[in-house]
Amino acid sequence: MRQGITDNHHSESTGNTTALNSVQKAAIELGINLEALPSHIAIIMDGNGRWAKKRGFARLLGHREGYKTLRSILLAASELGVKYLTVYAFSAENWRRPEDEVAGLMKLIETAARDELRAMHQNNVRVCVAGRKEQIPLGLRKALEHGIETTKDNTGITFTLAVNYGGRAEIVDAVKSLITENVPAEQITEDLISQHLYNPNHPEPDLMIRTAGEMRWSNFLIWQSAYCELFVTEVPWPEFSSKQLLEAVSTFQQRTRKFGAVVE
Ligand code: FPP
């Protein structure tokens, strides 16, 4: 069997002591504190197209390489001990891309969802989706729903695919559901809006990584990332590896999070 998205490389337990896996060992060598990891990492996987163009390949080939990267980063994040990983697979604005790229991306995500499900389930990964599901093509939607249902009781890393996702659309959808529930205006609080987002039980991201150098949010988790730390790398997504993941976590741990307060 070819290597799946999270084929088992987990730390081996020997009696009461748990041996560290290779990702954790590399993290410790970089001075990362395994007790203070970001519990939720969000990633804007950018640069697939530029990576392909630079090599004279079709853009879709860049996305295929991006899929390979995603598989290894999910594994690395899980081994490191990150509890939530959310990735921007297809934005609500990505429909504006050429038709063949959109169709190719949908097919790629569907194939990935089907092919990786077994390995993810075996490795205790819980799959979630963020985005407007109704507009996702039926084949992909069914594959995602099957993945969510199959893994819903898993207790390992929660892996959320943002598909047909827009941060503003998510806020609009939350407001609509509040109105549908007849919630009076004076009862609307930030907490209540948070509780009406696509995945209300997920903690807010602590760290957002963007590859390929652009300094923007691109409408990703804009409500939830109000206080998250940003890490932007020039490395395009197809070349991103656990080395850069650890660099991002290490940088995160060197930041002082203030949440608007004064920290002496
Ligand atoms: C941005 O690169 C990337 C995307 C719009 C799609 C991300 C998709 C993948 C990584 C493919 C695999 C995903 C799954 C879930 C299997 P870009 O095309 O905007 O790059 P560019 O800015 O260089 O053109």
XYZ file of C-alpha atoms and ligand atoms in Angstrom:
288
model
C 0.000 0.000 0.000
C 1.289 3.439 -0.847
C 1.810 5.805 2.015
C -1.511 7.229 3.190
C -2.209 10.588 4.732
C -1.445 9.459 8.244
C 0.087 6.033 8.011
C 1.185 5.093 11.445
C 4.424 6.596 12.663
C 3.122 7.435 16.077
C 5.214 7.312 19.194
C 5.513 3.845 20.663
C 4.361 3.315 24.195
C 6.539 1.154 26.363
C 4.881 0.636 29.717
C 4.254 3.995 31.298
C 6.854 5.889 29.318
C 5.998 7.169 25.882
C 8.933 7.371 23.480
C 9.060 10.523 21.411
C 8.452 10.177 17.683
C 10.800 11.696 15.106
C 8.787 14.926 14.706
C 8.744 15.509 18.455
C 12.497 14.825 18.668
C 13.152 17.337 15.876
C 10.903 19.832 17.678
C 12.819 19.463 20.926
C 16.106 19.958 19.094
C 14.732 23.297 17.878
C 13.862 24.266 21.435
C 10.114 23.772 20.990
C 8.169 23.179 24.182
C 5.837 20.255 23.520
C 3.662 21.355 26.428
C 2.940 24.740 24.825
C 2.056 23.855 21.255
C -0.554 25.860 19.361
C -3.624 23.690 19.744
C -5.121 24.872 16.459
C -3.070 25.618 13.344
C -4.717 27.024 10.218
C -2.926 26.994 6.869
C -3.394 29.005 3.682
C -1.760 26.610 1.232
C -0.681 29.114 -1.398
C 1.746 28.973 -4.312
C 0.772 25.749 -6.093
C 0.194 27.607 -9.360
C 3.454 29.576 -9.209
C 5.375 26.451 -8.256
C 4.007 24.661 -11.356
C 4.458 27.631 -13.699
C 8.098 28.029 -12.707
C 8.682 24.459 -13.857
C 6.627 24.729 -17.037
C 3.881 22.475 -15.658
C 0.100 22.904 -15.728
C -1.323 24.548 -12.601
C -3.170 21.365 -11.723
C 0.116 19.583 -11.323
C 0.984 22.137 -8.655
C -2.225 21.265 -6.845
C -1.346 17.562 -7.072
C 2.005 18.271 -5.463
C 0.116 20.346 -2.908
C -1.959 17.300 -2.035
C 1.242 15.331 -1.324
C 2.423 18.141 0.940
C -0.892 18.186 2.761
C -0.669 14.471 3.416
C 2.751 14.802 5.007
C 1.872 17.948 6.986
C -1.236 16.346 8.469
C 0.951 13.468 9.575
C 3.604 15.794 11.004
C 1.080 17.983 12.840
C -0.588 14.925 14.299
C 2.721 13.437 15.427
C 3.810 16.723 16.919
C 0.669 16.747 19.061
C -1.347 19.523 17.432
C -5.039 18.996 18.182
C -6.660 20.900 15.288
C -5.441 21.521 11.742
C -7.591 23.544 9.353
C -6.587 24.036 5.723
C -7.952 26.293 2.993
C -8.616 23.816 0.184
C -11.052 25.859 -1.919
C -12.338 29.340 -1.198
C -15.758 30.725 -2.067
C -13.862 33.007 -4.463
C -11.962 30.174 -6.193
C -14.980 29.508 -8.469
C -13.680 32.478 -10.498
C -10.747 30.368 -11.710
C -10.748 28.749 -15.159
C -13.346 25.999 -15.433
C -10.826 23.189 -15.954
C -8.839 24.212 -12.873
C -11.999 24.309 -10.738
C -13.112 20.905 -12.032
C -9.612 19.480 -11.526
C -9.416 20.783 -7.967
C -12.854 19.389 -7.093
C -11.854 16.000 -8.492
C -8.526 16.088 -6.647
C -10.153 16.910 -3.307
C -12.791 14.213 -3.871
C -10.148 11.611 -4.740
C -8.132 12.606 -1.682
C -11.197 12.429 0.571
C -11.984 8.911 -0.673
C -8.422 7.552 -0.875
C -7.229 8.802 2.490
C -10.291 8.017 4.568
C -9.209 4.546 5.627
C -5.756 5.633 6.763
C -7.152 8.695 8.516
C -9.763 6.633 10.346
C -7.172 4.033 11.390
C -5.065 6.847 12.756
C -7.897 8.322 14.787
C -8.186 11.513 12.686
C -11.529 13.307 12.938
C -12.518 14.908 9.644
C -14.585 18.098 9.526
C -15.561 20.549 6.802
C -16.042 24.314 6.873
C -17.867 26.082 4.062
C -21.189 26.311 2.256
C -21.801 22.640 1.594
C -24.894 23.073 -0.624
C -22.824 24.456 -3.507
C -20.155 21.741 -3.395
C -20.540 19.275 -6.316
C -22.497 16.202 -5.242
C -19.658 13.659 -5.597
C -17.317 15.662 -3.411
C -20.044 16.549 -0.938
C -20.918 12.873 -0.492
C -17.266 11.920 -0.034
C -16.848 14.635 2.600
C -20.055 13.713 4.407
C -18.990 10.068 4.453
C -15.610 11.096 5.897
C -17.242 13.242 8.588
C -19.694 10.498 9.574
C -17.061 7.717 9.604
C -14.596 9.621 11.773
C -16.946 11.592 14.009
C -16.040 9.712 17.196
C -12.282 9.753 16.628
C -10.227 11.453 19.306
C -6.953 12.252 17.523
C -6.240 15.375 15.500
C -9.290 17.194 14.108
C -8.600 17.886 10.444
C -10.870 20.488 8.898
C -11.045 21.046 5.175
C -12.301 24.489 4.245
C -14.130 23.912 0.965
C -16.263 26.580 -0.710
C -15.296 28.560 2.368
C -15.413 32.315 2.852
C -14.943 34.062 6.183
C -17.511 36.753 5.419
C -19.973 34.144 4.131
C -19.511 32.247 7.401
C -20.405 35.356 9.403
C -23.420 36.004 7.143
C -24.551 32.395 7.665
C -24.167 32.768 11.438
C -26.274 35.953 11.395
C -28.923 34.221 9.267
C -29.177 31.329 11.705
C -29.528 33.746 14.630
C -32.376 35.474 12.799
C -33.990 32.124 11.955
C -33.853 31.268 15.666
C -35.546 34.618 16.464
C -32.729 35.667 18.791
C -33.462 39.237 19.991
C -30.790 41.826 19.075
C -29.958 42.584 22.720
C -29.020 38.933 23.287
C -26.460 38.862 20.481
C -22.939 38.637 21.828
C -19.575 37.684 20.357
C -19.879 34.293 22.046
C -23.268 33.699 20.492
C -21.941 34.517 17.017
C -19.010 32.143 17.626
C -21.513 29.451 18.580
C -23.209 29.831 15.189
C -20.108 29.415 13.021
C -19.612 26.281 10.902
C -17.670 24.402 13.603
C -18.674 26.034 16.870
C -16.847 23.517 19.031
C -13.430 24.074 17.494
C -11.087 26.375 19.394
C -9.970 29.487 17.550
C -6.701 29.097 15.639
C -3.606 30.097 17.609
C -1.337 30.117 14.587
C -2.062 30.839 10.952
C 0.550 29.833 8.394
C 0.579 31.217 4.873
C 2.943 29.861 2.243
C 4.296 31.618 -0.879
C 4.878 34.988 0.703
C 1.653 36.987 0.320
C 0.823 39.087 3.370
C -2.953 38.674 3.323
C -5.755 36.804 5.059
C -7.772 36.094 1.900
C -11.021 35.838 3.829
C -9.871 32.787 5.824
C -11.329 32.305 9.316
C -11.551 36.069 9.705
C -13.791 35.939 12.766
C -11.839 33.204 14.547
C -8.364 34.549 13.797
C -8.829 37.907 15.518
C -5.994 37.097 17.932
C -4.080 34.391 16.130
C -0.389 34.693 15.331
C 0.623 34.870 11.694
C 3.564 33.105 10.130
C 4.271 33.800 6.464
C 6.943 31.881 4.603
C 8.239 32.448 1.080
C 8.247 28.680 0.534
C 5.446 27.642 -1.882
C 3.039 25.021 -0.580
C 4.372 22.105 -2.699
C 7.778 22.597 -1.043
C 6.512 23.147 2.495
C 7.699 20.424 4.869
C 7.742 19.496 8.536
C 10.903 21.615 8.814
C 8.895 24.776 8.037
C 6.027 23.586 10.216
C 8.416 23.357 13.156
C 9.926 26.733 12.272
C 6.420 28.228 12.408
C 5.710 26.605 15.781
C 9.058 27.749 17.132
C 8.359 31.336 15.993
C 4.896 31.096 17.562
C 6.408 30.121 20.890
C 8.705 33.148 20.812
C 5.790 35.570 20.428
C 4.116 37.258 23.377
C 0.372 36.955 23.006
C -1.368 39.908 24.589
C -5.028 39.651 23.519
C -5.269 43.438 23.710
C -3.910 43.667 27.257
C -0.546 44.911 28.518
C 2.005 42.211 29.245
C 5.019 43.293 31.302
C -3.542 28.077 -3.750
O -2.526 28.041 -4.710
C -4.106 26.763 -3.556
C -5.386 26.406 -3.787
C -6.412 27.341 -4.298
C -5.870 25.047 -3.587
C -5.234 24.267 -2.489
C -5.357 22.864 -2.862
C -4.479 21.906 -2.611
C -3.289 22.060 -1.767
C -4.719 20.610 -3.281
C -4.988 19.481 -2.414
C -6.092 19.696 -1.490
C -6.728 18.678 -0.919
C -7.672 18.949 0.159
C -6.469 17.295 -1.313
P -2.674 28.935 -6.001
O -3.223 28.102 -7.089
O -3.478 30.150 -5.681
O -1.191 29.311 -6.278
P -0.678 30.649 -6.979
O -1.027 31.783 -6.069
O 0.788 30.416 -7.075
O -1.340 30.719 -8.309
